[in-house]
Amino acid sequence: MKILVCISHVPDTTSKINFTDGDTKFDTSGVQFVINPNDEFGLTRAMWFKEKQGATVHVINVGGAETEPTLRKALAIGADEAIRINTPAVDGFSVAKQLAHVVKEGGYDLVIAGRESIDYNGGMVPGMLAKLTGNNFVNTCIGLEIDGEKATAIREIDGGKETLKTSLPLVIGGQKGIVEESDLRIPNMRGIMQARTKPLTVKEPIESNPETATVGFEKPAPKGQVKLVDSVDELINLLHNEAKVI
Amino acid sequence: MSVLVYTESEERKIKKIALEAVSYAKAIADQMGTTVTAVCINADNTSELGKYGASKVLEVSNDKLAKFNGEAYADLIAQAAKKEGAKIVVMTSSANSKFLAPTLAVDLNAGFVPNVVGLPESTSPLKVKHSVFTNKAFAYTEFKTDISIIGLGKNSFGVKENETSITSEAFSPNLDSHDFDMEIVSVDKATDQVTIADAEIVVSGGRGLKGPENWGIIEDLAKTLGAATACSKPVSDMGWRPHSEHVGQTGKPVAANLYIAIGISGAIQHLAGINASKVKVVINNDPEAPFFKAADYGMVGDAFEIVPKLTEKLKEFKAQNN
């Protein structure tokens, strides 16, 4: 089985979010970048398939050279090869088009992407990628078993879960639950050393025009002071008469 | 050239978020001098959509579509959009809409922006404000395509009545066999509980509850308020509560009218997940808990004393006010 795991290079979840250039660009100063958490769950599931059922695992990212440490981390966790498509990730649709080109050329059986990236929260890349490649698609995937060409997937739905049977090739949008948090791996020294010698191929992008353009950013208005209360009666009164939510 | 809106339903009942989407579509249609067409799949009482501004409803009645099917639903909405000459398609940001909107975007070669939080800043070019960085910021994005898909964030516009004369039309899209490549084996859904996605009020517990055996006080409060229950990340990591209740940056986002956090200190990742909620209440015995800085109302004290008392008082309040 040949697996491709899509890796977004995102600010660490503890990052404070600021903008520069007249609020038109994300301020990267002092920000640590990591593998998108939803992608990390997917990568860990891919490693499980590699170790238990035999699979080759490639990782891919659309972005500039600054994303390579994130791809190297994925290699240190155990991926076999990395691909970087050398173009900035401008919008979800154009990222999906770049990825679809590689998926079609590479003949992957399974493509795992995170449900969404924690920076732009678009959540559109996995679904668009599936449609562009004609592969089956399962989003918000919290369980995946593969038996030959057949796949059984569990998908989280509002208020529950749904079990689906489908076939490869398949694209999934994975999230927490596809593996447990405790199964996530920290690269060890051997993995880090091996990652240095694993192939990281830089591919030039196909021609594609973005469908959307983000032209500015804004931070939420500052929060007022909390109103501390001493009794539940007072709280109920405020929620009813002031906030009008009960 | 109308604004098309996909109105989600469950067990033939149109969902409240769909009414919000219709209200929003009507406001955009008014900005653009056009009308709203709704697409309903296996739903009853579709004429009520006229109350919120739809002037036409395309009614799909098809047993094969009784369960949600991302591929088929996207195919169907794409055909409806082409038939109506829609330039804008409005969807919600529910799990199902997020499943099918990207597929629809490819079908229509349309730009897609989810988590939109208000009316467009401009209509030519169409420019919308949407939440990014898990509600830590907003972005302004312009569409460059002929057709645009807007995913409206929950509770970001509100349900607004706007009585319009409505006509309905049966709509039978051509669905191909590829639309049914996936077989739903089972659906496991708690029908008697309010889900986080639908809830107006969410009651959430953290490590301060000390163990899963103490969750009764959270559930009692939630039941009294007709609320959904939720939890912080450590609580779901320890297996006290299911992953599906984990609220935060890597869990579920919550855009409720009221979010009550009990025994949750307020890590930056948790706060990001609940930022879109309107009113936040914090109950915590640590007055230094960072959550108090993000809250509207707070009580410092022992949750095991405060929460049962709050539940009892709310029951009395409900009895008097209903």
Coordinates of C-alpha atoms in Angstrom, one line a residue:
Chain A
M1 CA 0.0 0.0 0.0
K2 CA 1.3 3.4 -0.9
I3 CA 0.2 6.2 1.5
L4 CA 0.6 9.9 1.1
V5 CA 0.1 12.1 4.2
C6 CA -0.5 15.8 3.7
I7 CA 1.3 17.9 6.2
S8 CA 0.4 21.5 7.0
H9 CA 3.1 23.7 8.6
V10 CA 1.2 25.6 11.3
P11 CA 1.9 27.8 14.3
D12 CA 2.1 25.9 17.6
T13 CA -1.3 25.8 19.4
T14 CA 0.0 28.1 22.1
S15 CA 1.0 30.8 19.7
K16 CA -0.2 34.3 20.2
I17 CA -1.6 35.6 16.8
N18 CA -0.4 38.9 15.5
F19 CA -0.2 40.6 12.1
T20 CA 2.2 42.9 10.3
D21 CA 2.3 45.1 7.2
G22 CA -0.9 46.9 8.0
D23 CA -2.6 43.7 9.2
T24 CA -2.1 42.0 5.9
K25 CA 0.4 39.3 6.9
F26 CA 0.7 36.8 9.7
D27 CA 3.5 37.8 12.0
T28 CA 5.8 34.8 12.2
S29 CA 8.3 36.4 14.6
G30 CA 8.8 34.3 17.8
V31 CA 6.3 31.7 16.5
Q32 CA 7.2 28.0 16.5
F33 CA 5.8 26.0 13.7
V34 CA 4.7 22.4 14.0
I35 CA 3.0 19.6 12.1
N36 CA -0.7 20.5 12.0
P37 CA -2.2 18.4 14.9
N38 CA -4.9 16.8 12.8
D39 CA -2.2 15.8 10.3
E40 CA -0.1 14.3 13.1
F41 CA -2.9 12.0 14.1
G42 CA -3.1 10.9 10.4
L43 CA 0.7 10.4 10.1
T44 CA 0.6 8.2 13.2
R45 CA -2.1 6.1 11.7
A46 CA 0.0 5.8 8.5
M47 CA 2.9 4.6 10.5
W48 CA 0.7 2.0 12.1
F49 CA -0.2 0.7 8.6
K50 CA 3.4 0.7 7.6
E51 CA 4.4 -1.3 10.7
K52 CA 1.5 -3.7 10.9
Q53 CA 0.4 -4.2 7.3
G54 CA 3.3 -3.0 5.2
A55 CA 3.1 0.3 3.5
T56 CA 5.3 3.0 2.0
V57 CA 4.6 6.4 3.6
H58 CA 5.3 9.6 1.8
V59 CA 4.6 13.1 3.3
I60 CA 3.9 16.2 1.3
N61 CA 3.6 19.9 1.9
V62 CA 2.8 22.9 -0.3
G63 CA 5.0 25.8 0.8
G64 CA 8.3 27.5 0.7
A65 CA 11.7 26.2 2.0
E66 CA 10.8 27.4 5.6
T67 CA 8.4 24.4 5.9
E68 CA 11.2 21.8 5.4
P69 CA 12.0 21.4 9.1
T70 CA 8.3 20.3 9.6
L71 CA 8.7 17.7 6.8
R72 CA 12.0 16.5 8.3
K73 CA 10.1 16.0 11.6
A74 CA 7.6 13.8 9.8
L75 CA 10.5 11.8 8.3
A76 CA 12.0 11.5 11.8
I77 CA 8.7 10.1 13.0
G78 CA 9.1 7.4 10.3
A79 CA 7.9 8.5 6.9
D80 CA 10.0 7.2 4.0
E81 CA 10.1 10.2 1.7
A82 CA 9.0 13.8 1.6
I83 CA 7.8 16.0 -1.2
R84 CA 7.6 19.8 -1.0
I85 CA 5.7 21.6 -3.7
N86 CA 7.6 24.9 -4.1
T87 CA 4.9 27.5 -3.9
P88 CA 3.3 29.4 -1.1
A89 CA 0.0 28.0 0.1
V90 CA -2.3 30.8 -1.0
D91 CA -5.7 29.3 -0.7
G92 CA -7.2 25.8 0.0
F93 CA -8.4 25.2 -3.6
S94 CA -5.0 25.9 -5.2
V95 CA -3.3 23.7 -2.5
A96 CA -5.7 20.9 -3.4
K97 CA -4.9 21.3 -7.1
Q98 CA -1.2 21.1 -6.4
L99 CA -1.7 18.0 -4.3
A100 CA -4.0 16.4 -6.8
H101 CA -1.4 16.5 -9.4
V102 CA 1.1 14.6 -7.2
V103 CA -1.6 12.1 -6.1
K104 CA -2.5 11.3 -9.7
E105 CA 1.2 10.9 -10.8
G106 CA 2.2 8.9 -7.7
G107 CA -0.6 6.3 -7.8
Y108 CA -1.3 6.5 -4.1
D109 CA -3.8 4.0 -2.5
L110 CA -4.6 6.1 0.5
V111 CA -4.2 9.8 1.1
I112 CA -4.5 11.1 4.6
A113 CA -4.9 14.8 5.4
G114 CA -6.0 16.4 8.6
R115 CA -9.7 17.4 8.9
E116 CA -8.5 21.0 8.9
S117 CA -5.4 23.0 9.6
I118 CA -5.4 25.0 12.8
D119 CA -4.4 28.2 11.1
Y120 CA -6.9 29.0 8.4
N121 CA -9.5 26.3 9.5
G122 CA -10.7 26.0 5.9
G123 CA -11.1 22.2 6.1
M124 CA -11.5 22.1 2.4
V125 CA -8.3 20.5 1.1
P126 CA -9.2 16.8 1.8
G127 CA -12.6 17.0 0.2
M128 CA -11.4 19.0 -2.8
L129 CA -8.4 16.6 -3.3
A130 CA -10.8 13.7 -3.3
K131 CA -13.1 15.2 -5.9
L132 CA -10.2 16.4 -8.1
T133 CA -8.7 12.9 -8.1
G134 CA -12.0 11.0 -8.3
N135 CA -11.2 9.1 -5.1
N136 CA -13.7 8.2 -2.4
F137 CA -13.7 10.5 0.6
V138 CA -14.3 10.3 4.3
N139 CA -14.1 13.4 6.4
T140 CA -13.8 13.8 10.2
C141 CA -12.4 10.3 10.2
I142 CA -11.9 8.7 13.7
G143 CA -11.3 5.1 12.7
L144 CA -9.8 3.4 9.7
E145 CA -9.1 -0.3 8.8
I146 CA -7.8 -1.5 5.4
D147 CA -8.2 -5.0 4.1
G148 CA -6.8 -5.4 0.6
E149 CA -8.7 -2.9 -1.5
K150 CA -11.5 -2.5 1.0
A151 CA -11.7 0.1 3.7
T152 CA -13.9 0.5 6.8
A153 CA -14.0 4.0 8.2
I154 CA -15.7 5.6 11.1
R155 CA -16.7 9.2 10.8
E156 CA -17.7 11.6 13.5
I157 CA -21.1 13.1 12.8
D158 CA -22.9 15.7 14.9
G159 CA -24.0 13.9 18.0
G160 CA -22.5 10.5 17.2
K161 CA -20.6 8.4 14.7
E162 CA -21.1 6.6 11.4
T163 CA -19.4 3.5 10.1
L164 CA -18.8 3.3 6.3
K165 CA -17.5 0.7 3.9
T166 CA -15.7 2.0 0.9
S167 CA -12.8 1.1 -1.3
L168 CA -9.3 2.3 -2.2
P169 CA -8.1 4.7 -3.5
L170 CA -9.4 6.7 -0.7
V171 CA -8.8 10.2 0.7
I172 CA -9.6 10.8 4.4
G173 CA -9.7 13.9 6.5
G174 CA -8.5 12.6 9.9
Q175 CA -8.6 14.0 13.4
K176 CA -8.1 13.0 17.0
G177 CA -9.6 9.6 17.5
I178 CA -8.0 8.0 14.4
V179 CA -5.2 7.3 16.9
E180 CA -5.1 8.1 20.5
E181 CA -3.2 11.1 21.8
S182 CA -1.0 8.8 23.8
D183 CA 0.1 7.0 20.5
L184 CA 1.6 10.2 19.0
R185 CA 5.3 9.8 18.6
I186 CA 8.2 12.1 19.5
P187 CA 11.1 11.7 17.1
N188 CA 14.0 9.9 18.8
M189 CA 17.7 10.6 18.1
R190 CA 17.9 7.7 15.7
G191 CA 14.9 8.9 13.7
I192 CA 16.3 12.4 13.6
M193 CA 19.7 11.1 12.3
Q194 CA 17.9 8.9 9.7
A195 CA 15.7 11.8 8.6
R196 CA 18.7 13.7 7.4
T197 CA 19.5 11.2 4.8
K198 CA 15.9 10.4 3.6
P199 CA 14.9 11.9 0.3
L200 CA 13.1 15.3 0.3
T201 CA 12.1 16.1 -3.2
V202 CA 11.3 19.7 -4.2
K203 CA 8.7 19.8 -7.1
E204 CA 7.9 22.9 -9.0
P205 CA 4.1 23.8 -8.9
I206 CA 1.7 23.3 -11.8
E207 CA 0.1 26.5 -13.1
S208 CA -2.9 27.4 -11.1
N209 CA -4.8 30.6 -10.1
P210 CA -6.2 30.9 -6.6
E211 CA -9.9 31.1 -6.3
T212 CA -9.8 33.4 -3.3
A213 CA -7.4 36.0 -1.9
T214 CA -7.1 37.0 1.7
V215 CA -6.6 40.8 1.8
G216 CA -6.5 41.6 5.5
F217 CA -6.7 40.4 9.1
E218 CA -8.2 41.7 12.3
K219 CA -8.0 40.7 15.9
P220 CA -11.1 40.3 18.0
A221 CA -12.1 43.4 20.1
P222 CA -10.5 43.4 23.6
K223 CA -12.6 41.7 26.2
G224 CA -14.2 43.7 29.0
Q225 CA -13.6 42.8 32.7
V226 CA -15.3 39.7 34.1
K227 CA -18.2 40.3 36.4
L228 CA -17.5 38.2 39.5
V229 CA -20.6 37.2 41.5
D230 CA -21.0 35.7 45.0
S231 CA -24.3 33.8 44.7
V232 CA -26.0 31.6 42.2
D233 CA -29.1 33.8 42.5
E234 CA -27.1 36.8 41.3
L235 CA -25.7 34.7 38.5
I236 CA -29.1 33.6 37.3
N237 CA -30.4 37.1 37.5
L238 CA -27.6 38.4 35.4
L239 CA -27.9 35.6 32.8
H240 CA -31.7 36.3 32.5
N241 CA -31.9 40.1 32.8
E242 CA -28.5 41.4 31.5
A243 CA -27.2 38.7 29.1
K244 CA -30.6 37.5 28.2
V245 CA -29.4 33.9 27.5
I246 CA -31.7 32.0 29.8
Chain B
M1 CA -29.5 34.8 -10.8
S2 CA -30.6 34.0 -7.3
V3 CA -28.8 33.3 -4.1
L4 CA -29.0 29.5 -3.4
V5 CA -29.1 28.2 0.1
Y6 CA -28.8 24.6 1.2
T7 CA -31.2 24.0 4.1
E8 CA -30.2 21.1 6.2
S9 CA -32.8 18.9 7.8
E10 CA -32.8 16.0 10.2
E11 CA -35.6 13.4 10.3
R12 CA -37.5 15.6 7.9
K13 CA -37.4 18.6 10.2
I14 CA -35.5 21.7 8.9
K15 CA -32.7 22.6 11.3
K16 CA -32.4 25.9 13.1
I17 CA -29.0 26.6 11.5
A18 CA -30.7 26.3 8.1
L19 CA -33.2 29.0 9.1
E20 CA -30.2 31.2 10.0
A21 CA -28.6 30.4 6.6
V22 CA -31.9 31.4 4.8
S23 CA -32.0 34.7 6.8
Y24 CA -28.4 35.4 5.8
A25 CA -29.1 34.5 2.2
K26 CA -32.0 36.9 2.1
A27 CA -29.9 39.7 3.5
I28 CA -27.3 39.1 0.7
A29 CA -30.0 38.8 -1.9
D30 CA -31.3 42.2 -0.8
Q31 CA -27.8 43.7 -1.1
M32 CA -27.6 42.3 -4.6
G33 CA -31.2 43.0 -5.7
T34 CA -32.1 39.3 -6.3
T35 CA -34.0 36.5 -4.6
V36 CA -33.4 33.4 -2.5
T37 CA -33.9 29.8 -3.6
A38 CA -33.6 27.1 -1.0
V39 CA -32.8 23.4 -1.7
C40 CA -34.4 21.0 0.7
I41 CA -33.7 17.2 0.8
N42 CA -36.5 15.0 2.2
A43 CA -37.9 17.7 4.5
D44 CA -41.4 18.6 5.6
N45 CA -43.0 22.0 6.1
T46 CA -40.7 23.6 3.6
S47 CA -43.1 26.6 3.1
E48 CA -41.9 27.9 6.5
L49 CA -38.7 29.0 4.7
G50 CA -40.8 31.8 3.2
K51 CA -41.0 33.3 6.7
Y52 CA -37.2 33.9 6.7
G53 CA -37.0 35.2 3.1
A54 CA -36.9 32.3 0.6
S55 CA -39.1 33.0 -2.4
K56 CA -38.6 29.5 -4.0
V57 CA -37.9 26.1 -2.6
L58 CA -36.5 23.2 -4.7
E59 CA -37.9 20.1 -2.9
V60 CA -36.0 16.8 -3.4
S61 CA -37.8 13.7 -2.3
N62 CA -35.6 10.6 -2.7
D63 CA -35.3 7.6 -0.4
K64 CA -31.8 7.0 -1.5
L65 CA -30.9 10.3 0.0
A66 CA -32.5 9.5 3.4
K67 CA -29.0 9.4 5.0
F68 CA -26.4 12.1 4.4
N69 CA -24.2 11.4 1.4
G70 CA -21.6 14.0 0.7
E71 CA -21.0 13.1 -2.9
A72 CA -24.6 12.8 -3.9
Y73 CA -25.7 15.9 -1.9
A74 CA -22.9 18.0 -3.5
D75 CA -23.9 16.7 -7.0
L76 CA -27.5 17.6 -6.3
I77 CA -26.7 21.1 -5.0
A78 CA -24.4 21.7 -8.0
Q79 CA -27.2 20.9 -10.4
A80 CA -29.6 23.1 -8.4
A81 CA -27.1 26.0 -8.6
K82 CA -26.7 25.6 -12.3
K83 CA -30.4 25.4 -12.9
E84 CA -31.0 28.6 -10.9
G85 CA -28.0 30.4 -12.3
A86 CA -26.8 31.0 -8.7
K87 CA -23.7 33.2 -8.2
I88 CA -23.7 32.7 -4.5
V89 CA -24.4 29.5 -2.6
V90 CA -24.9 29.7 1.2
M91 CA -24.3 26.8 3.5
T92 CA -23.8 26.4 7.2
S93 CA -20.6 25.3 8.9
S94 CA -22.1 22.1 10.3
A95 CA -20.1 18.9 10.0
N96 CA -22.2 17.7 7.0
S97 CA -21.9 21.1 5.2
K98 CA -18.1 21.1 5.8
F99 CA -18.1 17.6 4.3
L100 CA -19.9 18.5 1.1
A101 CA -18.9 22.1 0.5
P102 CA -15.4 21.3 -0.8
T103 CA -16.8 18.7 -3.2
L104 CA -19.4 21.2 -4.4
A105 CA -16.7 23.9 -4.9
V106 CA -14.9 21.6 -7.3
D107 CA -18.1 20.7 -9.1
L108 CA -18.9 24.4 -9.6
N109 CA -15.3 25.6 -9.9
A110 CA -16.3 28.0 -7.1
G111 CA -14.3 29.6 -4.4
F112 CA -15.3 28.5 -0.9
V113 CA -14.8 30.4 2.4
P114 CA -16.1 28.7 5.6
N115 CA -16.7 30.2 9.1
V116 CA -18.0 33.5 7.7
V117 CA -19.2 35.8 10.5
G118 CA -21.3 38.5 8.9
L119 CA -22.7 40.1 5.8
P120 CA -20.2 40.7 2.9
E121 CA -18.0 43.8 3.2
S122 CA -18.6 44.3 -0.5
T123 CA -20.5 42.4 -3.2
S124 CA -18.3 43.3 -6.2
P125 CA -15.8 41.8 -5.7
L126 CA -17.5 39.6 -3.0
K127 CA -15.5 40.1 0.2
V128 CA -16.3 38.3 3.4
K129 CA -15.0 38.3 7.0
H130 CA -14.4 34.9 8.5
S131 CA -12.8 33.5 11.6
V132 CA -9.3 32.0 11.4
F133 CA -6.7 30.7 13.8
T134 CA -9.5 28.9 15.6
N135 CA -11.3 32.1 16.5
K136 CA -8.1 33.9 17.6
A137 CA -8.5 36.3 14.6
F138 CA -10.6 37.2 11.6
A139 CA -9.6 37.4 7.9
Y140 CA -11.0 39.4 5.0
T141 CA -11.1 37.3 1.8
E142 CA -12.2 38.2 -1.7
F143 CA -13.6 35.7 -4.1
K144 CA -12.1 35.6 -7.6
T145 CA -14.6 33.1 -9.1
D146 CA -17.9 33.5 -10.9
I147 CA -19.7 31.4 -8.3
S148 CA -18.9 31.8 -4.6
I149 CA -19.7 29.4 -1.7
I150 CA -20.1 30.9 1.7
G151 CA -20.1 28.7 4.8
L152 CA -21.9 30.7 7.5
G153 CA -20.6 30.3 11.0
K154 CA -23.2 29.2 13.6
N155 CA -24.9 32.0 15.5
S156 CA -23.0 34.7 13.6
F157 CA -26.0 36.2 11.9
G158 CA -29.0 35.0 13.8
V159 CA -32.4 33.8 12.6
K160 CA -34.4 36.8 11.2
E161 CA -37.9 36.8 10.1
N162 CA -38.5 38.4 6.7
E163 CA -41.9 37.2 5.3
T164 CA -41.7 36.5 1.6
S165 CA -44.2 34.8 -0.7
I166 CA -42.8 31.4 -1.5
T167 CA -43.4 28.9 -4.3
S168 CA -42.2 25.3 -4.2
E169 CA -41.0 23.1 -7.1
A170 CA -40.2 19.4 -7.1
F171 CA -36.6 18.9 -8.1
S172 CA -35.2 15.5 -9.3
P173 CA -31.5 15.7 -10.0
N174 CA -29.7 13.2 -12.1
L175 CA -27.5 11.2 -9.7
D176 CA -25.0 8.7 -11.0
S177 CA -23.9 5.4 -9.4
H178 CA -20.5 6.9 -8.3
D179 CA -22.5 9.0 -5.9
F180 CA -23.3 5.9 -4.0
D181 CA -19.9 4.3 -3.8
M182 CA -19.8 4.4 -0.1
E183 CA -22.1 2.2 2.0
I184 CA -23.2 3.4 5.4
V185 CA -23.0 0.3 7.6
S186 CA -24.3 1.8 10.9
V187 CA -25.1 5.1 12.6
D188 CA -24.5 5.4 16.3
K189 CA -26.2 8.5 17.5
A190 CA -27.5 9.4 21.0
T191 CA -30.9 10.7 20.1
D192 CA -31.9 11.9 23.6
Q193 CA -29.0 14.2 24.0
V194 CA -28.4 17.8 22.8
T195 CA -25.3 17.8 20.5
I196 CA -22.6 20.4 20.8
A197 CA -23.2 21.4 17.2
D198 CA -26.9 22.2 17.8
A199 CA -26.8 23.5 21.3
E200 CA -27.6 27.0 22.3
I201 CA -26.1 26.4 25.7
V202 CA -23.0 24.2 26.5
V203 CA -22.0 23.1 30.0
S204 CA -18.4 22.0 30.0
G205 CA -16.2 20.3 32.7
G206 CA -12.5 20.2 33.3
R207 CA -9.9 18.5 35.5
G208 CA -11.4 20.4 38.4
L209 CA -14.2 17.8 38.5
K210 CA -11.5 15.3 39.7
G211 CA -12.9 12.2 38.0
P212 CA -15.6 10.8 35.6
E213 CA -17.7 9.7 38.5
N214 CA -18.4 13.3 39.3
W215 CA -19.9 14.2 35.9
G216 CA -23.4 13.8 37.3
I217 CA -23.4 17.4 38.4
I218 CA -22.4 18.6 34.9
E219 CA -25.1 16.4 33.3
D220 CA -27.8 17.6 35.8
L221 CA -27.0 21.2 35.1
A222 CA -27.0 20.6 31.3
K223 CA -30.3 18.8 31.5
T224 CA -31.9 21.6 33.4
L225 CA -30.7 24.1 30.8
G226 CA -31.4 21.9 27.8
A227 CA -27.7 22.2 27.1
A228 CA -25.1 19.9 25.6
T229 CA -22.2 18.6 27.7
A230 CA -18.6 19.2 26.8
C231 CA -15.1 18.9 28.3
S232 CA -11.5 20.2 28.1
K233 CA -8.7 18.3 26.3
P234 CA -7.1 16.7 29.4
V235 CA -10.5 15.2 30.4
S236 CA -10.9 13.5 27.0
D237 CA -7.2 12.5 26.9
M238 CA -7.7 10.7 30.3
G239 CA -10.7 9.0 28.9
W240 CA -13.1 10.5 31.4
R241 CA -15.3 11.7 28.5
P242 CA -15.4 10.8 24.8
H243 CA -13.3 12.7 22.2
S244 CA -16.5 14.0 20.7
E245 CA -17.0 16.2 23.7
H246 CA -13.5 17.8 23.6
V247 CA -13.8 21.5 23.0
G248 CA -10.8 23.4 21.8
Q249 CA -8.3 24.0 19.0
T250 CA -7.8 20.4 18.2
G251 CA -11.3 19.4 19.3
K252 CA -14.7 21.0 18.6
P253 CA -15.3 24.7 18.2
V254 CA -18.3 26.0 20.1
A255 CA -20.4 29.0 19.0
A256 CA -23.1 28.8 21.7
N257 CA -25.2 31.6 23.2
L258 CA -24.0 30.5 26.6
Y259 CA -20.9 28.5 27.5
I260 CA -20.5 27.5 31.2
A261 CA -17.0 26.3 32.1
I262 CA -16.7 24.4 35.3
G263 CA -13.3 23.5 36.7
I264 CA -11.5 24.5 33.5
S265 CA -8.5 26.7 33.9
G266 CA -8.6 28.1 30.4
A267 CA -5.6 27.1 28.4
I268 CA -5.1 29.2 25.2
Q269 CA -6.1 26.2 23.0
H270 CA -9.4 25.8 24.9
L271 CA -10.2 29.5 24.8
A272 CA -9.6 29.5 21.1
G273 CA -12.3 26.8 20.7
I274 CA -14.9 28.8 22.6
N275 CA -14.2 32.3 21.5
A276 CA -17.1 32.4 19.1
S277 CA -19.6 31.8 22.0
K278 CA -21.5 34.9 23.1
V279 CA -21.6 34.7 26.9
K280 CA -19.1 32.8 28.9
V281 CA -19.5 31.8 32.6
V282 CA -16.6 30.4 34.6
I283 CA -16.9 28.5 37.9
N284 CA -13.5 27.7 39.4
N285 CA -11.9 27.6 42.8
D286 CA -8.7 29.3 41.6
P287 CA -9.2 33.0 41.3
E288 CA -6.0 33.2 39.2
A289 CA -7.4 30.8 36.5
P290 CA -6.8 32.4 33.1
F291 CA -10.3 31.7 32.1
F292 CA -11.6 34.5 34.3
K293 CA -9.9 37.0 31.9
A294 CA -11.9 35.6 29.0
A295 CA -15.3 35.3 30.8
D296 CA -18.2 37.6 31.1
Y297 CA -19.4 36.2 34.5
G298 CA -17.5 34.3 37.1
M299 CA -17.9 32.6 40.4
V300 CA -14.8 31.7 42.5
G301 CA -15.5 28.6 44.6
D302 CA -15.9 24.9 44.9
A303 CA -17.7 23.5 41.9
F304 CA -19.1 20.6 44.0
E305 CA -21.0 23.2 46.2
I306 CA -21.9 25.7 43.5
V307 CA -23.0 23.6 40.6
P308 CA -25.7 21.5 42.4
K309 CA -27.0 24.7 44.0
L310 CA -27.1 26.4 40.6
T311 CA -29.0 23.5 39.2
E312 CA -31.6 23.6 41.9
K313 CA -32.1 27.4 41.7
L314 CA -32.4 27.1 37.9
K315 CA -35.1 24.5 38.2
E316 CA -37.0 26.9 40.5
F317 CA -36.3 29.7 38.0
K318 CA -37.6 27.6 35.1
A319 CA -40.7 26.6 37.0
Q320 CA -41.5 30.2 37.7
N321 CA -40.7 31.5 34.2
N322 CA -42.3 28.8 32.0

